[in-house]
Coordinates of C-alpha atoms and ligand atoms in Angstrom, one line a residue:
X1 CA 29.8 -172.9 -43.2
X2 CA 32.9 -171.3 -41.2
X3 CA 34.6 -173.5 -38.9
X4 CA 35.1 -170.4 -36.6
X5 CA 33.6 -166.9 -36.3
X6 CA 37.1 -165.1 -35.2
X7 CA 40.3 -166.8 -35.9
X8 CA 43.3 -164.9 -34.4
X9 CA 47.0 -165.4 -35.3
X10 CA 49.6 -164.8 -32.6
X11 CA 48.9 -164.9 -29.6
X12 CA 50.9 -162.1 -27.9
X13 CA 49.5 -159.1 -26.2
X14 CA 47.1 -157.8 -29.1
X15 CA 45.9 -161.6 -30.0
X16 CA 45.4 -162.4 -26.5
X17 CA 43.2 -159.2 -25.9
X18 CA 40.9 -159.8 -29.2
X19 CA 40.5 -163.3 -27.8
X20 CA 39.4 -162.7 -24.6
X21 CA 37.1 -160.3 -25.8
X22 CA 35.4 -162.1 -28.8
X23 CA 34.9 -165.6 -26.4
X24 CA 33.6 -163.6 -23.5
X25 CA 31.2 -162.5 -25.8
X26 CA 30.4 -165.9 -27.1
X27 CA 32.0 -165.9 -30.2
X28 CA 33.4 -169.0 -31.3
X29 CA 37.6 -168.1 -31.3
X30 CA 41.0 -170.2 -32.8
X31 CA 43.6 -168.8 -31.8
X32 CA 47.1 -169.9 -33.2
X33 CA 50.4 -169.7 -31.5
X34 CA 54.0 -170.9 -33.6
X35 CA 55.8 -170.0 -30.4
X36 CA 55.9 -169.0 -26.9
X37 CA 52.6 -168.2 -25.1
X38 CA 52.4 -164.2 -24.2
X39 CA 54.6 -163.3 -27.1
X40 CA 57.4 -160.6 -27.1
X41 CA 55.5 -158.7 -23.9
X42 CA 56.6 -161.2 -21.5
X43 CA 58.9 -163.5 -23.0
X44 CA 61.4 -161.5 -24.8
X45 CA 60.0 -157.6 -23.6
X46 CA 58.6 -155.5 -21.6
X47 CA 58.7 -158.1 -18.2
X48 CA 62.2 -159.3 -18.8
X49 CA 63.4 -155.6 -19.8
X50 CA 61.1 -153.8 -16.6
X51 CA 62.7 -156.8 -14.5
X52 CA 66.4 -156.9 -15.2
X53 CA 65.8 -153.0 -14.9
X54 CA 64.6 -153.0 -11.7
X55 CA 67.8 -154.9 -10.6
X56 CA 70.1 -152.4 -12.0
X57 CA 68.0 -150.0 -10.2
X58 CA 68.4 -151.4 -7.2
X59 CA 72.1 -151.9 -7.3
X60 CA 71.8 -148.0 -8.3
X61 CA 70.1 -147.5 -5.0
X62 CA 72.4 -149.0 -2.9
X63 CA 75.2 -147.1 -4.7
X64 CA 73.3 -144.3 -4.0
X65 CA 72.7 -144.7 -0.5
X66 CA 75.4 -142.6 1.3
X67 CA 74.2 -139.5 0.4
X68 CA 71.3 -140.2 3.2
X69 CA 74.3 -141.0 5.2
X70 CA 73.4 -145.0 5.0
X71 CA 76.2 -146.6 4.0
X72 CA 75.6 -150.0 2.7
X73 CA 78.7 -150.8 0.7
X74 CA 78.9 -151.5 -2.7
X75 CA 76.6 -154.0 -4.1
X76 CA 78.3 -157.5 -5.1
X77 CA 76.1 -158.6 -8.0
X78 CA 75.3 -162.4 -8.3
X79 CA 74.1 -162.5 -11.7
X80 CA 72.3 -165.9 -11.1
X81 CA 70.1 -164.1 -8.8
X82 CA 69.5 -161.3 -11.1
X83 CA 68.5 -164.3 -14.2
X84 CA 66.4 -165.9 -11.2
X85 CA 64.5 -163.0 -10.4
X86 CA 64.3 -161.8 -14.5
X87 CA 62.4 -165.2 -15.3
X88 CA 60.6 -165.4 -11.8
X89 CA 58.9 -162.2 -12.7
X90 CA 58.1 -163.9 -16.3
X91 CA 57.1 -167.3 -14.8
X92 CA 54.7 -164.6 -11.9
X93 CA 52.8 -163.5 -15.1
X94 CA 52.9 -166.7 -17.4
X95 CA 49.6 -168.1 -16.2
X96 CA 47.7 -165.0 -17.4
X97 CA 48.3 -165.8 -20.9
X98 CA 48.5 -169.3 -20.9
X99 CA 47.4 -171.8 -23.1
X100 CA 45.4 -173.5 -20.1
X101 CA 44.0 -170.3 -19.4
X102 CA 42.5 -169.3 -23.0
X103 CA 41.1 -173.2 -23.2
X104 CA 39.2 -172.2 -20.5
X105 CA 37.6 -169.5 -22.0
X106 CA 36.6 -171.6 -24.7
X107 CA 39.1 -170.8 -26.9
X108 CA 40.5 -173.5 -29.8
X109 CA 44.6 -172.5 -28.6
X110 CA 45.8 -174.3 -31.8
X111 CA 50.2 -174.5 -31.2
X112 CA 50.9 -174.3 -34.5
X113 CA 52.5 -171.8 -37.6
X114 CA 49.5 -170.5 -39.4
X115 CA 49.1 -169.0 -42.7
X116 CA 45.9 -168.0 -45.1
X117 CA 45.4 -170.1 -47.9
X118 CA 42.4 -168.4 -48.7
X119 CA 40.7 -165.4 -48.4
X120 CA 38.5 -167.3 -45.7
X121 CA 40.7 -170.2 -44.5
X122 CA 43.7 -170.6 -42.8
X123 CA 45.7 -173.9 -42.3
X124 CA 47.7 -174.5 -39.3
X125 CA 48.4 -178.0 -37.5
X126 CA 47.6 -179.9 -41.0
X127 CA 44.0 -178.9 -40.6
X128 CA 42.0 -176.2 -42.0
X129 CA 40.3 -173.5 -40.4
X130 CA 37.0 -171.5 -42.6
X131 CA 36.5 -168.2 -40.8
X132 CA 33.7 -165.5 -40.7
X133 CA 36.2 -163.1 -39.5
X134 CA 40.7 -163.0 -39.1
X135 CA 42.5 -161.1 -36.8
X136 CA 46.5 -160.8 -37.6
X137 CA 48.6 -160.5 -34.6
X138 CA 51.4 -162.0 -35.2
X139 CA 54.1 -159.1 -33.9
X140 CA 57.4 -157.5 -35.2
X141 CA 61.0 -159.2 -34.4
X142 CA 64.3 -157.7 -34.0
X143 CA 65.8 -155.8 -37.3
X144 CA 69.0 -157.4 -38.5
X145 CA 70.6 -155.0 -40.0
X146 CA 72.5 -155.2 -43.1
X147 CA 75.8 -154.4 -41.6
X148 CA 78.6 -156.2 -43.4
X149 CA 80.7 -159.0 -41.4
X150 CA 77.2 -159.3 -39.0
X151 CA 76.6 -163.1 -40.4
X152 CA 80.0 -164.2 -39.6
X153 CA 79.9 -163.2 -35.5
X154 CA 77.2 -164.3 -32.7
X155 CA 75.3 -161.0 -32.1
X156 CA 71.9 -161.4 -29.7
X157 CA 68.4 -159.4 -29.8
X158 CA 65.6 -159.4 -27.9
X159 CA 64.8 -162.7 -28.4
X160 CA 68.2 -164.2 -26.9
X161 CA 69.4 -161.4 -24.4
X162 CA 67.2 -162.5 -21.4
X163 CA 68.4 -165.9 -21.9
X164 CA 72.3 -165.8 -22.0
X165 CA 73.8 -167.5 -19.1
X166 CA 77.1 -165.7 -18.3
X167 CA 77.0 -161.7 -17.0
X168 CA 78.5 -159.7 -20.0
X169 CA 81.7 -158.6 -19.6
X170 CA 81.5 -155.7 -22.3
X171 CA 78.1 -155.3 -24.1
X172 CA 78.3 -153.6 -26.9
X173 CA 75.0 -152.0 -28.0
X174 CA 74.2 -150.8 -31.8
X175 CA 70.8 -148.6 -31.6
X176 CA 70.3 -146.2 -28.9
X177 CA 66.3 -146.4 -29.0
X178 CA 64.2 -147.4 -26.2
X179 CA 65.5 -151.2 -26.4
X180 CA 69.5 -149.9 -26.5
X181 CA 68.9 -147.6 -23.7
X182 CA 66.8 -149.7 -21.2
X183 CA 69.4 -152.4 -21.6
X184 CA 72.5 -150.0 -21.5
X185 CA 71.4 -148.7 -18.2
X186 CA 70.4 -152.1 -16.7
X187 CA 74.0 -153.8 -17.9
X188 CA 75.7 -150.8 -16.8
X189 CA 74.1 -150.7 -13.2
X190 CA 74.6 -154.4 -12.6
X191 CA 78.3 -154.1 -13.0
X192 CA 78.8 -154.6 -17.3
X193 CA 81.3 -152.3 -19.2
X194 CA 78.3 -150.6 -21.8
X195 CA 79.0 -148.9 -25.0
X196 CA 76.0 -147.6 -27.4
X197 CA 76.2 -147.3 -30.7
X198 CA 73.8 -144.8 -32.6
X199 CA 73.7 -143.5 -35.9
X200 CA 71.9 -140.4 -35.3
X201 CA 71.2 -139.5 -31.5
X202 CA 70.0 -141.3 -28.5
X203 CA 66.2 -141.0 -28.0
X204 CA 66.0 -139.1 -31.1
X205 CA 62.0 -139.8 -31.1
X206 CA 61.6 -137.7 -27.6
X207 CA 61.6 -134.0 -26.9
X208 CA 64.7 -133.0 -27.1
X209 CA 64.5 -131.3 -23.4
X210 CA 63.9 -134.4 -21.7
X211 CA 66.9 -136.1 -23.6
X212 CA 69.4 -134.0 -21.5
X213 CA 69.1 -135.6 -18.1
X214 CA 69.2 -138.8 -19.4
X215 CA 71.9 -138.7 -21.5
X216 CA 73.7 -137.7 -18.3
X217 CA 72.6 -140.7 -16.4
X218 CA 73.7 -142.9 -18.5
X219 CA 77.2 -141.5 -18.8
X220 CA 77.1 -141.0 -15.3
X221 CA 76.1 -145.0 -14.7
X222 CA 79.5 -145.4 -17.1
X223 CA 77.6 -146.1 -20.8
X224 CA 80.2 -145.1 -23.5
X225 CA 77.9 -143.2 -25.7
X226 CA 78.7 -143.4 -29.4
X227 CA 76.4 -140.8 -31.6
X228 CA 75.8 -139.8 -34.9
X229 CA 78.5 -143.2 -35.4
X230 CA 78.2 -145.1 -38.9
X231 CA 79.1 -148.9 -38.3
X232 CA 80.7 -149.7 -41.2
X233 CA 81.5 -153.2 -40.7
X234 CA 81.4 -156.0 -37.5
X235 CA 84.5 -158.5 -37.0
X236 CA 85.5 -161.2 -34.7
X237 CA 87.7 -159.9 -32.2
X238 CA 90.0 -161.9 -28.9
X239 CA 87.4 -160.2 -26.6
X240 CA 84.9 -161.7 -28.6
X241 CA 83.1 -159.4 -31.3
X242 CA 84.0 -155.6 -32.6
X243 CA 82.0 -152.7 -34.3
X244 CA 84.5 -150.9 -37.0
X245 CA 83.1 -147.5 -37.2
X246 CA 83.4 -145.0 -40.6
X247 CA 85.9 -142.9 -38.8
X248 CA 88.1 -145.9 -38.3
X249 CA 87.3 -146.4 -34.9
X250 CA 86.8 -149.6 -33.2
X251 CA 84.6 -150.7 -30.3
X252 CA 85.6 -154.4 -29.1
X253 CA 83.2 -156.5 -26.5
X254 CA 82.2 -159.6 -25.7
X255 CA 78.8 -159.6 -26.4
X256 CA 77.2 -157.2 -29.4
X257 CA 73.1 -156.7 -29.3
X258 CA 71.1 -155.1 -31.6
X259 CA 68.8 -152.5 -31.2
X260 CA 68.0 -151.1 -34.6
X261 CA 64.4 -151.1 -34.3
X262 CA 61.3 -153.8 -35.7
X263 CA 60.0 -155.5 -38.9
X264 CA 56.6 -157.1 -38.8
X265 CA 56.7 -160.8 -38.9
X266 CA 54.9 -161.1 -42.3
X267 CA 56.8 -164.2 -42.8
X268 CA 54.6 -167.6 -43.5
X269 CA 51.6 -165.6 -43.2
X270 CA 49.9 -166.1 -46.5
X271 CA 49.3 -163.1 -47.1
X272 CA 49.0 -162.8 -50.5
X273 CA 46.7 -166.3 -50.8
X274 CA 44.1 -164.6 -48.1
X275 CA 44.2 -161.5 -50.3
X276 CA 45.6 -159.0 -47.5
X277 CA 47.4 -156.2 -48.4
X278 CA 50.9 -155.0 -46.4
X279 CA 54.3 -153.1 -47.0
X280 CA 57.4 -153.0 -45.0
X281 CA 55.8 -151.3 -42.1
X282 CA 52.9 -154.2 -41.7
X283 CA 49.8 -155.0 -42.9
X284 CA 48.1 -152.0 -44.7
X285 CA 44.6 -151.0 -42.7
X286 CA 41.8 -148.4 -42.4
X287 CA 41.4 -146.2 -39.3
X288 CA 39.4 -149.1 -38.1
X289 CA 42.5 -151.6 -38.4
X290 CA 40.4 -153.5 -40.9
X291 CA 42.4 -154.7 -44.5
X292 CA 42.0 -152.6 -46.6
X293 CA 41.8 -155.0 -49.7
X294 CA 40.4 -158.2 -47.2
X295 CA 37.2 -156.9 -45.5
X296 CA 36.9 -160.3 -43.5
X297 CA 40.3 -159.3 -42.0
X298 CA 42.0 -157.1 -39.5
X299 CA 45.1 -156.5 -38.0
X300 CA 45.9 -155.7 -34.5
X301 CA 50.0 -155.0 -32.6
X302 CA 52.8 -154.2 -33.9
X303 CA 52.3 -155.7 -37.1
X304 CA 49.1 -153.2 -38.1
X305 CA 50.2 -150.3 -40.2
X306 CA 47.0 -148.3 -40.3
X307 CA 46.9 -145.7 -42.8
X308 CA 47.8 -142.4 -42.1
X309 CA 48.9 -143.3 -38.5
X310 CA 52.0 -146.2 -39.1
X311 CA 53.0 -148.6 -36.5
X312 CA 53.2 -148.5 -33.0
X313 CA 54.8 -151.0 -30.7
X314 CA 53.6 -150.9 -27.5
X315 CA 51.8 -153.6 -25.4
X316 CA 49.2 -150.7 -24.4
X317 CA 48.2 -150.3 -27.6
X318 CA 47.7 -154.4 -28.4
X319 CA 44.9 -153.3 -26.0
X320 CA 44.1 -150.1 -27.5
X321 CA 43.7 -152.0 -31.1
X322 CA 41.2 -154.4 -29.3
X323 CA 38.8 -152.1 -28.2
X324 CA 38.9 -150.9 -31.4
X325 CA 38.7 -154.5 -33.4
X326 CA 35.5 -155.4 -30.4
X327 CA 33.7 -152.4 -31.5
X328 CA 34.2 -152.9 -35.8
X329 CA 34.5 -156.3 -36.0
X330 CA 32.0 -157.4 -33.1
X331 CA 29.9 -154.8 -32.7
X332 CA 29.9 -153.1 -36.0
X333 CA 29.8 -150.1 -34.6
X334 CA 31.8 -147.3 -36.7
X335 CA 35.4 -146.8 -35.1
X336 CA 38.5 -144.8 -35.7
X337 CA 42.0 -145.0 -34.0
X338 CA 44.1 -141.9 -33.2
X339 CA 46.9 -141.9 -31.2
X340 CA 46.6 -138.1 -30.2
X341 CA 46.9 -139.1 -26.5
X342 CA 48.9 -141.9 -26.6
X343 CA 51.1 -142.2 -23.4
X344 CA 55.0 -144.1 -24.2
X345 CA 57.8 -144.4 -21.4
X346 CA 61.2 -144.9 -21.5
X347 CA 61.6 -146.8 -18.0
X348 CA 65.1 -145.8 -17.9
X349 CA 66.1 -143.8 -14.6
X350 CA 65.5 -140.7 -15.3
X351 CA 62.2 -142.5 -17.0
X352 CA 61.3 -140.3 -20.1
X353 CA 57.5 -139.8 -20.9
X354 CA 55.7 -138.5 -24.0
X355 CA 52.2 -137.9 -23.9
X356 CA 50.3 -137.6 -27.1
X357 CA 52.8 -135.4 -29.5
X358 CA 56.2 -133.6 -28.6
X359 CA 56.6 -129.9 -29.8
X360 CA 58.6 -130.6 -32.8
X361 CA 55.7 -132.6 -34.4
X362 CA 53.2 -130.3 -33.5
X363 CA 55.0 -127.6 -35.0
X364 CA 56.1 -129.7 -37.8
X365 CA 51.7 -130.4 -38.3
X366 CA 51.9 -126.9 -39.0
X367 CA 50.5 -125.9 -35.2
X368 CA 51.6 -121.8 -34.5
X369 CA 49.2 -121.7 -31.5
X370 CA 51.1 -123.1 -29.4
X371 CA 51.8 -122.4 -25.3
X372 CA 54.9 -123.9 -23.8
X373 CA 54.9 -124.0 -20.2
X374 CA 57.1 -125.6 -18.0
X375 CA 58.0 -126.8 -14.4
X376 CA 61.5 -128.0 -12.8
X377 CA 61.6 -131.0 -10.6
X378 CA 64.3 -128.9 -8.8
X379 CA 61.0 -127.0 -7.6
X380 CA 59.2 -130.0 -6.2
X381 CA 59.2 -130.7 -2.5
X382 CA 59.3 -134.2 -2.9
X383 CA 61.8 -134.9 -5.0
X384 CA 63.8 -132.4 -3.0
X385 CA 63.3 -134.5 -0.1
X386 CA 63.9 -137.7 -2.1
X387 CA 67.0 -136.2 -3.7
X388 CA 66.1 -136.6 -6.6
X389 CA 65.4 -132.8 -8.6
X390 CA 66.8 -133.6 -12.0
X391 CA 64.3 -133.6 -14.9
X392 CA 61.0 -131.2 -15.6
X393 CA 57.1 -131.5 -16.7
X394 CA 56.6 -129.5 -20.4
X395 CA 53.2 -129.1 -21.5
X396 CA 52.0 -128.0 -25.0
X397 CA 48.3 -126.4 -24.9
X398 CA 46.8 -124.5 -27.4
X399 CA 45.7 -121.1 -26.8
X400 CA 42.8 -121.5 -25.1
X401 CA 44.9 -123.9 -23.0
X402 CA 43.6 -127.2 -24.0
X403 CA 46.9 -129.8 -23.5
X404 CA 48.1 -131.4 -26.7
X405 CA 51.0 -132.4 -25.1
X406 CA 53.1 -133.4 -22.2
X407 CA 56.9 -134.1 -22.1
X408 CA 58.4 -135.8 -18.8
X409 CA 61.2 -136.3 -17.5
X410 CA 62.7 -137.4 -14.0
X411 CA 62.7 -140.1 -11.5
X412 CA 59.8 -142.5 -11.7
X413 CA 57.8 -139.8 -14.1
X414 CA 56.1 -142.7 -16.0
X415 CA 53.8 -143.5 -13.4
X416 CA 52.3 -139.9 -14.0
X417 CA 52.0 -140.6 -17.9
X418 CA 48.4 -142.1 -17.2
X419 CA 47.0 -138.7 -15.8
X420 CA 48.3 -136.7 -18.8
X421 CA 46.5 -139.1 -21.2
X422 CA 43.5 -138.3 -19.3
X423 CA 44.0 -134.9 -19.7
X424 CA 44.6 -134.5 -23.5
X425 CA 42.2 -132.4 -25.3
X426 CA 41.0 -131.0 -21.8
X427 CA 41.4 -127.8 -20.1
X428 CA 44.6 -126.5 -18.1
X429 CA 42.2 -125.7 -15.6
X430 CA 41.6 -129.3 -14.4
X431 CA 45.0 -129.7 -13.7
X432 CA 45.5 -126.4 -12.0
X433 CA 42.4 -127.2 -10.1
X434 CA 42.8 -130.7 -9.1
X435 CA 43.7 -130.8 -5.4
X436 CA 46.7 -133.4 -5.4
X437 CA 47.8 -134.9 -2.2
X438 CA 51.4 -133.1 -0.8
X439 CA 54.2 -133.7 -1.4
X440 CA 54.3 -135.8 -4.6
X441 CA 56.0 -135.0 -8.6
X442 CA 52.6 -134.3 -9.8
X443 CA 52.2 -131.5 -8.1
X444 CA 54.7 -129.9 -10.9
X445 CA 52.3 -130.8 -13.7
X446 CA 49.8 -128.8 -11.7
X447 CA 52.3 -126.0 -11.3
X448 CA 53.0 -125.7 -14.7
X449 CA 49.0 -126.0 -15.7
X450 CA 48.7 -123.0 -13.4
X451 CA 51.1 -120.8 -15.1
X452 CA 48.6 -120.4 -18.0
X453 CA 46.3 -119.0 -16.2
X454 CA 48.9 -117.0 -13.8
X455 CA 49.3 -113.7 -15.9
X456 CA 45.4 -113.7 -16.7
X457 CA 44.7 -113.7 -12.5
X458 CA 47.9 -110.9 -11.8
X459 CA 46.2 -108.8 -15.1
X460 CA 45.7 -105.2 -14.4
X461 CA 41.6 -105.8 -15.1
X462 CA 41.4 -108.1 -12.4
X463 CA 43.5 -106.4 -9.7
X464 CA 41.3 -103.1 -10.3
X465 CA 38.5 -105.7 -10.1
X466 CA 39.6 -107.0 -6.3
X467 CA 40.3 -103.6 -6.3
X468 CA 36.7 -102.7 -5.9
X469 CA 35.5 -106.3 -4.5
X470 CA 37.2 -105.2 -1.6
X471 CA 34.6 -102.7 -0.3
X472 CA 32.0 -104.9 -0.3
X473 CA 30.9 -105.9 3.2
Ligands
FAD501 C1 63.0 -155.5 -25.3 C2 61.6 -154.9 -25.4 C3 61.0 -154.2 -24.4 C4 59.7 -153.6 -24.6 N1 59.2 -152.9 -23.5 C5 58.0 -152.4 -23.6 C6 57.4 -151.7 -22.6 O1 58.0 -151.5 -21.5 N2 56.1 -151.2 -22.7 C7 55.4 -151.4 -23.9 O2 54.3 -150.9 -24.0 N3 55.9 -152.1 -24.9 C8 57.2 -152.6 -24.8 N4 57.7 -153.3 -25.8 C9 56.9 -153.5 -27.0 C10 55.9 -154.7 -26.8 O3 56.6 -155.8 -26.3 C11 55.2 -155.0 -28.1 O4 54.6 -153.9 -28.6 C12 54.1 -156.1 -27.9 O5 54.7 -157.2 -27.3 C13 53.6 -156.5 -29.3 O6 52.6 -157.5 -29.1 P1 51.9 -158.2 -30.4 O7 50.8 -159.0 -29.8 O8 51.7 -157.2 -31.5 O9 53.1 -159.1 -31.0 P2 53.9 -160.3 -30.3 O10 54.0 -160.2 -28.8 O11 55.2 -160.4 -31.0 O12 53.1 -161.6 -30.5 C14 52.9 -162.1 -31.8 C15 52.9 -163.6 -31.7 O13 52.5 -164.1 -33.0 C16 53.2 -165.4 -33.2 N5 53.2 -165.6 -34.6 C17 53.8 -164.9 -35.6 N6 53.6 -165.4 -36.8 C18 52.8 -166.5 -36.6 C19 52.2 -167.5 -37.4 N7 52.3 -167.5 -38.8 N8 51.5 -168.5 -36.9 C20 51.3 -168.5 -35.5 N9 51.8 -167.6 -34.7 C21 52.5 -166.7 -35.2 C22 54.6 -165.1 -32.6 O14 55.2 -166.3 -32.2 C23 54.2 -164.2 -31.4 O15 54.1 -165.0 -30.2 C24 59.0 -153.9 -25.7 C25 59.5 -154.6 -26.8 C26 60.8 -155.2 -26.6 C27 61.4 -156.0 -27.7
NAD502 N1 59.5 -148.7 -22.7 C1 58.9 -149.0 -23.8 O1 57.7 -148.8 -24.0 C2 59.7 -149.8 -24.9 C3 60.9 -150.3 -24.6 C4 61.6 -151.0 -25.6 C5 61.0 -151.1 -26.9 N2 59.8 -150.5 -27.1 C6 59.2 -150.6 -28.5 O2 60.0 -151.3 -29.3 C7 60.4 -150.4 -30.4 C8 61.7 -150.8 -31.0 O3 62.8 -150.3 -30.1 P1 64.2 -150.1 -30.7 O4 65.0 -149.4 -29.6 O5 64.8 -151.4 -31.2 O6 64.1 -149.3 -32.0 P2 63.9 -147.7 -32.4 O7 63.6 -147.7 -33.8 O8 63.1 -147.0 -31.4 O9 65.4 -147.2 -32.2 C9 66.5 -147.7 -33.0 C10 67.7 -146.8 -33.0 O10 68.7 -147.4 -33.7 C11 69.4 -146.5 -34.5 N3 70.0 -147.2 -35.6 C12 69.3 -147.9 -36.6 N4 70.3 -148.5 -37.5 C13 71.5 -148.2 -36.9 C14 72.8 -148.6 -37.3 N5 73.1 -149.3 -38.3 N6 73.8 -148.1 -36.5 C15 73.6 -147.4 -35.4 N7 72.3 -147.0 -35.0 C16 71.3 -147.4 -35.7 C17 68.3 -145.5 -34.9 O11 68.8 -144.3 -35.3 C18 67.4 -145.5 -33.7 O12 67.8 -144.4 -32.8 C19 60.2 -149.0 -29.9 O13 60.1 -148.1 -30.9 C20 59.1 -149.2 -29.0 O14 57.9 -149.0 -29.7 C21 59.1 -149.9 -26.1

């Protein structure tokens, strides 16, 4: 007889979600947690990332300022201030995901390292826990590269960045992904000397058209960009830690973070005694994030590698895989995962947006059908007011103009990455429709929407057409 119907392991965003759901629908629910409550989302993540952003953002604004004519001087950063308002915001959200919380719910919270010991059992806090069903959620950590002279100097990640005491005086940054840019920008802002290292490009994941503007802002903000750079080896250094590059050049700061990307955190899992199957990119899944050699199993977050599709890591999808787990694994109900109109945002400043596949990939899928059409920001009325024209909307249709795609980029663009996800798959028309409320950035979405149909409605056919419409009484 199980001791539980769903036992979940981790209890960051994806394990929290599968929780909730599964008690609220009266399912008998463990859920085991080796460390912090929340997970990476808002211990070592997205909330201290968004938060320490938004200060560097703000000191970006005041810098900013005179160009309205206010003149506010130059900000004097008190980086106990910025610390106290990076861990308010995290302390703000803590009691969603609590332990107290989940208890409440009905949930068994269990603090404790769990692994499988069977292919229906797993053992955490000395005790041993028979389950109908398993849900892995237990996340992807920093990469630690294998760089040589790394072990020998104090380097930080994710998990240790948020907490240092002391403002850095130079940060040096190896990966210019999401993670090195967000935290480029937000040191640089708040008064840090910022160098990125990056083996290949910055942002190399995003359109290529939307990497432009913000490769100038972060130059502009003072970032030292390093690209297509090979470290060859890291050293101590009097300033505290340097990056020797191929080309013999050196990069000395006093504080080195890495940002090379993230393993799943397969570790002390017990994988192999429940009988679950996973590479190096996670545990291996169906379409339906169900183990594909463990049927009693799933996997949900970053460390799911479903097949076909790979990893994603992104607290959005934690709840995406949820809905999916609720309707297999509760509801038995057939499901499948695609990530064709998955929204992702780079909350730098310009913010970067990717909605459901760039070009390139589309292309690269073998797509020829394919309608470009684009809008400026330099063309909006709002951002012209605002000051703020640098970045565009691109959007990748087919040719009977459904959108497969939309590429942002430009001041606060992210919060427009929702409507796009809305509107993969759909018509143009909608869009080019939709009465939006003046002045605001999405009206360039709409103006781009509405150059698909723009040569159709100025066709000879149609003008003859108005042509004649216009002796009718
Ligand atoms: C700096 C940074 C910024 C980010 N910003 C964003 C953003 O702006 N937007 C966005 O969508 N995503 C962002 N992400 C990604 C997002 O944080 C992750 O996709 C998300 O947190 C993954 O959630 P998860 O539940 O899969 O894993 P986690 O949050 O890692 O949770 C897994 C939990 O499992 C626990 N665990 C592991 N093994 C065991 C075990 N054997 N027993 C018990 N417990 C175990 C761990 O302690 C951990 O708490 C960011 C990530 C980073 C690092
Ligand atoms: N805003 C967001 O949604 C957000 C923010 C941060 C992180 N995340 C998630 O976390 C994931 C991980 O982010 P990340 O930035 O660590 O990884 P990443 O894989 O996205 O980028 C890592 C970068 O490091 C470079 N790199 C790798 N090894 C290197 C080396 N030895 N020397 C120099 N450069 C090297 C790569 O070329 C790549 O550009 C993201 O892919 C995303 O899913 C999301």
């Amino acid at each position: 007889m199980p001791d539980v119907d769903v036992a979940i392991i981790g209890a960051g965003a994806a394990g929290l979600s599968v929780a909730a759901i599964s008690a609220g629908l009266g399912l008998k629910v463990a859920l085991f947690e080796r460390g912090e409550m929340g997970g990476d989302c808002l211990n070592y993540g997205c909330v201290p990332s968004k938060a320490l952003l938004a200060a560097g953002h703000a000191a970006a604004e005041a810098r900013r300022a005179p160009r309205f004519g206010v003149h506010a001087g130059d900000p004097r950063i008190d980086w106990a201030g910025v610390r106290a308002h990076v861990h308010g915001a995290i302390s703000a959200i803590a009691p969603n995901d609590s332990a107290e919380r989940f208890r409440g719910m009905g949930i068994d919270v269990v603090r404790a390292t769990a692994r499988f010991v069977a292919r229906d059992a797993i053992e955490a806090g000395g005790r041993r826990y028979a389950f109908r069903r398993a849900v892995v959620a237990a996340g992807s950590a920093a990469v630690v590269p294998p760089i040589p002279g790394l072990a020998e100097v104090p380097f930080l990640t994710n998990e240790t960045l948020f907490g240092l005491p002391e403002k850095p005086g130079h940060l040096v940054i190896i990966g210019g992904g999401p993670i090195g840019l967000e935290m480029a920008q937000a040191h640089a802002r708040l008064g840090c000397r910022v160098s990125v290292i990056e083996a290949v490009s910055i942002a190399a994941r995003e359109e290529p058209e939307c990497v432009g503007p913000l490769r100038a802002a972060l130059v502009a903000d003072g970032v030292a960009l390093h690209e297509g750079a090979r470290v060859a080896r890291v050293e101590g250094d009097q300033a505290g830690v340097a990056v020797v590059l191929a080309d013999g050049g050196r990069i000395a700061g006093t504080h080195l973070l890495l940002a090379v990307g993230r393993a799943p955190r397969l570790d002390a899992l017990g994988l192999e005694a429940g009988g679950v199957a996973f590479g190096p990119r996670g545990i291996s899944t169906d379409l339906a994030l169900r183990s594909t050699t463990n049927r009693r199993v799933w996997a949900a977050g970053d460390i799911a590698d479903p097949v076909g599709l790979g990893p994603r890591a992104f607290t959005h999808v934690c709840s995406q895989h949820a809905g999916i787990i609720a309707r297999g694994m509760i509801f038995r109900l057939p499901a499948k995962l695609s990530y064709d109109a998955l929204p992702r945002v780079t909350y730098t400043d310009p913010e970067v947006a990717q909605i459901g596949p760039t070009e390139a990939e589309l292309r690269a899928a073998g797509r020829d059908d394919l309608t470009i059409l684009r809008w400026p920001l330099a063309e909006n009325d709002r951002l012209i007011a605002e000051g703020r024209t640098e970045g565009l909307v691109k959007l990748v249709a087919d040719r009977k103009g459904r959108l497969l795609g939309a590429s942002l980029v430009g001041a606060g663009v992210g919060n427009m990455a929702g409507m796009y996800a809305l509107m993969i798959g759909r018509k143009l028309s909608t869009l080019a429709g939709a009465v939006l409320p003046y002045p605001t950035a999405q009206e360039a979405g709409k103006r781009a929407a509405g150059d698909f149909y723009t040569p159709k409605l100025l066709s000879a056919p149609v003008k003859r057409a108005v042509g004649l419409l216009k002796y009718l009484p």
